Amino acid sequence: MGLAIRMAQIEDEFAKTRDQYIQEIEEKNAVIAKSVNGVQNASENEKIDRKERELAISKKIGDHEARMQAAFAAQAQARRQRYQSFWAELEEVKLKRQKGDEKFQTFILEEVAGVKNGLAAEGKAREQADDDIVQALNHYTKCLQDALRIVNQS
């Protein structure tokens, strides 16, 4: 009778531990998903803000050009040079931002891959731990059965 109770207790503890592992993994997955969503939202917001700034800069350049042509017709060549300078600077800024975005995206992808690999490794480790527990319980059960056979044969 005591053996059955002990086996039931071991089975209950095993089930509780397994449920706890599963809950911890689900909680970590939720935290990671929330973090990834936050990073994606921040990235999208940054793209939208950058686009608005770029549109505002382009509009300012266009307005400036129109005013300069009306007021300073004699200085058309100087204005064209200034406009080209502004435009080149804008393109340079856009290229720098694009490179920054690409680096950021690469970084995020590497981080996400690292987290996924970590989760996979942790899952394998937990599976191995579960397998070890099952193997130990099987060995313990076999030993108990062998002991009972010896006792029953006597």
mmCIF file of N, CA, C and O in Angstrom, residues 38-83:
data_model
loop_
_atom_site.group_PDB
_atom_site.id
_atom_site.type_symbol
_atom_site.label_atom_id
_atom_site.label_comp_id
_atom_site.label_asym_id
_atom_site.label_seq_id
_atom_site.Cartn_x
_atom_site.Cartn_y
_atom_site.Cartn_z
ATOM 1 N N GLY A 38 7.175 44.718 -30.020
ATOM 2 C CA GLY A 38 7.576 46.075 -29.649
ATOM 3 C C GLY A 38 8.661 46.609 -30.571
ATOM 4 O O GLY A 38 8.621 47.758 -31.012
ATOM 5 N N VAL A 39 9.642 45.751 -30.874
ATOM 6 C CA VAL A 39 10.723 46.158 -31.768
ATOM 7 C C VAL A 39 10.181 46.421 -33.168
ATOM 8 O O VAL A 39 10.556 47.404 -33.812
ATOM 9 N N GLN A 40 9.283 45.553 -33.642
ATOM 10 C CA GLN A 40 8.700 45.759 -34.962
ATOM 11 C C GLN A 40 7.889 47.051 -35.009
ATOM 12 O O GLN A 40 7.975 47.811 -35.976
ATOM 13 N N ASN A 41 7.106 47.308 -33.964
ATOM 14 C CA ASN A 41 6.316 48.546 -33.916
ATOM 15 C C ASN A 41 7.222 49.769 -33.898
ATOM 16 O O ASN A 41 6.963 50.754 -34.591
ATOM 17 N N ALA A 42 8.288 49.713 -33.106
ATOM 18 C CA ALA A 42 9.228 50.835 -33.035
ATOM 19 C C ALA A 42 9.879 51.064 -34.397
ATOM 20 O O ALA A 42 10.039 52.207 -34.833
ATOM 21 N N SER A 43 10.221 49.977 -35.069
ATOM 22 C CA SER A 43 10.834 50.080 -36.394
ATOM 23 C C SER A 43 9.872 50.705 -37.392
ATOM 24 O O SER A 43 10.255 51.584 -38.175
ATOM 25 N N GLU A 44 8.626 50.259 -37.371
ATOM 26 C CA GLU A 44 7.615 50.824 -38.280
ATOM 27 C C GLU A 44 7.369 52.305 -37.982
ATOM 28 O O GLU A 44 7.260 53.121 -38.900
ATOM 29 N N ASN A 45 7.294 52.652 -36.702
ATOM 30 C CA ASN A 45 7.098 54.056 -36.320
ATOM 31 C C ASN A 45 8.270 54.914 -36.784
ATOM 32 O O ASN A 45 8.081 56.033 -37.261
ATOM 33 N N GLU A 46 9.487 54.394 -36.647
ATOM 34 C CA GLU A 46 10.665 55.122 -37.094
ATOM 35 C C GLU A 46 10.628 55.331 -38.606
ATOM 36 O O GLU A 46 10.950 56.410 -39.093
ATOM 37 N N LYS A 47 10.200 54.318 -39.353
ATOM 38 C CA LYS A 47 10.107 54.455 -40.806
ATOM 39 C C LYS A 47 9.086 55.522 -41.181
ATOM 40 O O LYS A 47 9.326 56.329 -42.071
ATOM 41 N N ILE A 48 7.944 55.516 -40.502
ATOM 42 C CA ILE A 48 6.892 56.506 -40.779
ATOM 43 C C ILE A 48 7.397 57.912 -40.457
ATOM 44 O O ILE A 48 7.232 58.841 -41.256
ATOM 45 N N ASP A 49 8.033 58.067 -39.287
ATOM 46 C CA ASP A 49 8.570 59.382 -38.898
ATOM 47 C C ASP A 49 9.627 59.850 -39.892
ATOM 48 O O ASP A 49 9.658 61.032 -40.268
ATOM 49 N N ARG A 50 10.503 58.953 -40.298
ATOM 50 C CA ARG A 50 11.553 59.318 -41.253
ATOM 51 C C ARG A 50 10.935 59.748 -42.569
ATOM 52 O O ARG A 50 11.362 60.726 -43.179
ATOM 53 N N LYS A 51 9.912 59.018 -43.013
ATOM 54 C CA LYS A 51 9.256 59.367 -44.276
ATOM 55 C C LYS A 51 8.638 60.759 -44.183
ATOM 56 O O LYS A 51 8.758 61.556 -45.120
ATOM 57 N N GLU A 52 8.000 61.075 -43.053
ATOM 58 C CA GLU A 52 7.410 62.401 -42.868
ATOM 59 C C GLU A 52 8.485 63.483 -42.872
ATOM 60 O O GLU A 52 8.311 64.548 -43.486
ATOM 61 N N ARG A 53 9.603 63.191 -42.206
ATOM 62 C CA ARG A 53 10.703 64.180 -42.192
ATOM 63 C C ARG A 53 11.268 64.377 -43.601
ATOM 64 O O ARG A 53 11.559 65.504 -44.009
ATOM 65 N N GLU A 54 11.413 63.270 -44.329
ATOM 66 C CA GLU A 54 11.924 63.377 -45.684
ATOM 67 C C GLU A 54 10.955 64.163 -46.576
ATOM 68 O O GLU A 54 11.397 64.992 -47.389
ATOM 69 N N LEU A 55 9.672 63.911 -46.416
ATOM 70 C CA LEU A 55 8.690 64.664 -47.192
ATOM 71 C C LEU A 55 8.733 66.151 -46.819
ATOM 72 O O LEU A 55 8.640 67.022 -47.695
ATOM 73 N N ALA A 56 8.869 66.438 -45.536
ATOM 74 C CA ALA A 56 8.945 67.840 -45.101
ATOM 75 C C ALA A 56 10.190 68.517 -45.668
ATOM 76 O O ALA A 56 10.129 69.665 -46.135
ATOM 77 N N ILE A 57 11.311 67.803 -45.645
ATOM 78 C CA ILE A 57 12.548 68.373 -46.202
ATOM 79 C C ILE A 57 12.386 68.603 -47.698
ATOM 80 O O ILE A 57 12.766 69.664 -48.217
ATOM 81 N N SER A 58 11.816 67.615 -48.403
ATOM 82 C CA SER A 58 11.613 67.777 -49.848
ATOM 83 C C SER A 58 10.692 68.960 -50.147
ATOM 84 O O SER A 58 10.935 69.732 -51.079
ATOM 85 N N LYS A 59 9.647 69.117 -49.330
ATOM 86 C CA LYS A 59 8.719 70.237 -49.526
ATOM 87 C C LYS A 59 9.435 71.565 -49.274
ATOM 88 O O LYS A 59 9.277 72.524 -50.037
ATOM 89 N N LYS A 60 10.237 71.627 -48.215
ATOM 90 C CA LYS A 60 10.983 72.861 -47.923
ATOM 91 C C LYS A 60 11.919 73.212 -49.072
ATOM 92 O O LYS A 60 12.041 74.388 -49.453
ATOM 93 N N ILE A 61 12.559 72.206 -49.618
ATOM 94 C CA ILE A 61 13.477 72.457 -50.735
ATOM 95 C C ILE A 61 12.706 72.994 -51.939
ATOM 96 O O ILE A 61 13.137 73.961 -52.585
ATOM 97 N N GLY A 62 11.553 72.375 -52.240
ATOM 98 C CA GLY A 62 10.737 72.844 -53.373
ATOM 99 C C GLY A 62 10.243 74.270 -53.176
ATOM 100 O O GLY A 62 10.305 75.091 -54.103
ATOM 101 N N ASP A 63 9.766 74.597 -51.977
ATOM 102 C CA ASP A 63 9.300 75.966 -51.672
ATOM 103 C C ASP A 63 10.449 76.963 -51.783
ATOM 104 O O ASP A 63 10.293 78.077 -52.320
ATOM 105 N N HIS A 64 11.571 76.571 -51.243
ATOM 106 C CA HIS A 64 12.741 77.467 -51.283
ATOM 107 C C HIS A 64 13.141 77.752 -52.733
ATOM 108 O O HIS A 64 13.437 78.907 -53.093
ATOM 109 N N GLU A 65 13.118 76.735 -53.551
ATOM 110 C CA GLU A 65 13.487 76.918 -54.957
ATOM 111 C C GLU A 65 12.533 77.897 -55.663
ATOM 112 O O GLU A 65 12.977 78.777 -56.411
ATOM 113 N N ALA A 66 11.227 77.758 -55.417
ATOM 114 C CA ALA A 66 10.238 78.633 -56.065
ATOM 115 C C ALA A 66 10.444 80.091 -55.654
ATOM 116 O O ALA A 66 10.389 81.005 -56.496
ATOM 117 N N ARG A 67 10.662 80.329 -54.355
ATOM 118 C CA ARG A 67 10.880 81.712 -53.880
ATOM 119 C C ARG A 67 12.158 82.306 -54.463
ATOM 120 O O ARG A 67 12.202 83.488 -54.836
ATOM 121 N N MET A 68 13.185 81.498 -54.541
ATOM 122 C CA MET A 68 14.462 81.990 -55.055
ATOM 123 C C MET A 68 14.371 82.343 -56.539
ATOM 124 O O MET A 68 14.949 83.335 -56.986
ATOM 125 N N GLN A 69 13.646 81.551 -57.316
ATOM 126 C CA GLN A 69 13.514 81.837 -58.747
ATOM 127 C C GLN A 69 12.751 83.145 -58.981
ATOM 128 O O GLN A 69 13.114 83.901 -59.877
ATOM 129 N N ALA A 70 11.709 83.389 -58.194
ATOM 130 C CA ALA A 70 10.914 84.604 -58.368
ATOM 131 C C ALA A 70 11.692 85.839 -57.926
ATOM 132 O O ALA A 70 11.627 86.893 -58.564
ATOM 133 N N ALA A 71 12.427 85.742 -56.830
ATOM 134 C CA ALA A 71 13.097 86.907 -56.260
ATOM 135 C C ALA A 71 14.473 87.159 -56.855
ATOM 136 O O ALA A 71 14.912 88.303 -56.937
ATOM 137 N N PHE A 72 15.176 86.143 -57.263
ATOM 138 C CA PHE A 72 16.568 86.304 -57.703
ATOM 139 C C PHE A 72 16.822 85.645 -59.064
ATOM 140 O O PHE A 72 17.644 84.736 -59.189
ATOM 141 N N ALA A 73 16.148 86.093 -60.076
ATOM 142 C CA ALA A 73 16.282 85.531 -61.424
ATOM 143 C C ALA A 73 17.721 85.665 -61.931
ATOM 144 O O ALA A 73 18.213 84.790 -62.644
ATOM 145 N N ALA A 74 18.396 86.711 -61.554
ATOM 146 C CA ALA A 74 19.755 86.951 -62.027
ATOM 147 C C ALA A 74 20.744 85.953 -61.425
ATOM 148 O O ALA A 74 21.816 85.702 -61.983
ATOM 149 N N GLN A 75 20.376 85.378 -60.296
ATOM 150 C CA GLN A 75 21.308 84.462 -59.625
ATOM 151 C C GLN A 75 20.884 82.995 -59.803
ATOM 152 O O GLN A 75 21.050 82.169 -58.909
ATOM 153 N N ALA A 76 20.347 82.648 -60.948
ATOM 154 C CA ALA A 76 19.817 81.306 -61.200
ATOM 155 C C ALA A 76 20.892 80.227 -61.040
ATOM 156 O O ALA A 76 20.628 79.153 -60.477
ATOM 157 N N GLN A 77 22.080 80.497 -61.517
ATOM 158 C CA GLN A 77 23.144 79.495 -61.427
ATOM 159 C C GLN A 77 23.512 79.212 -59.968
ATOM 160 O O GLN A 77 23.692 78.038 -59.598
ATOM 161 N N ALA A 78 23.592 80.245 -59.163
ATOM 162 C CA ALA A 78 23.927 80.061 -57.738
ATOM 163 C C ALA A 78 22.839 79.244 -57.030
ATOM 164 O O ALA A 78 23.150 78.378 -56.200
ATOM 165 N N ARG A 79 21.589 79.530 -57.373
ATOM 166 C CA ARG A 79 20.477 78.782 -56.760
ATOM 167 C C ARG A 79 20.542 77.315 -57.157
ATOM 168 O O ARG A 79 20.297 76.429 -56.319
ATOM 169 N N ARG A 80 20.812 77.056 -58.449
ATOM 170 C CA ARG A 80 20.885 75.664 -58.898
ATOM 171 C C ARG A 80 21.987 74.904 -58.146
ATOM 172 O O ARG A 80 21.788 73.749 -57.750
ATOM 173 N N GLN A 81 23.094 75.567 -57.961
ATOM 174 C CA GLN A 81 24.191 74.919 -57.229
ATOM 175 C C GLN A 81 23.787 74.626 -55.779
ATOM 176 O O GLN A 81 24.073 73.559 -55.247
ATOM 177 N N ARG A 82 23.112 75.572 -55.144
ATOM 178 C CA ARG A 82 22.650 75.383 -53.769
ATOM 179 C C ARG A 82 21.626 74.246 -53.696
ATOM 180 O O ARG A 82 21.688 73.402 -52.789
ATOM 181 N N TYR A 83 20.710 74.237 -54.660
ATOM 182 C CA TYR A 83 19.691 73.179 -54.696
ATOM 183 C C TYR A 83 20.359 71.808 -54.859
ATOM 184 O O TYR A 83 20.012 70.847 -54.169
#
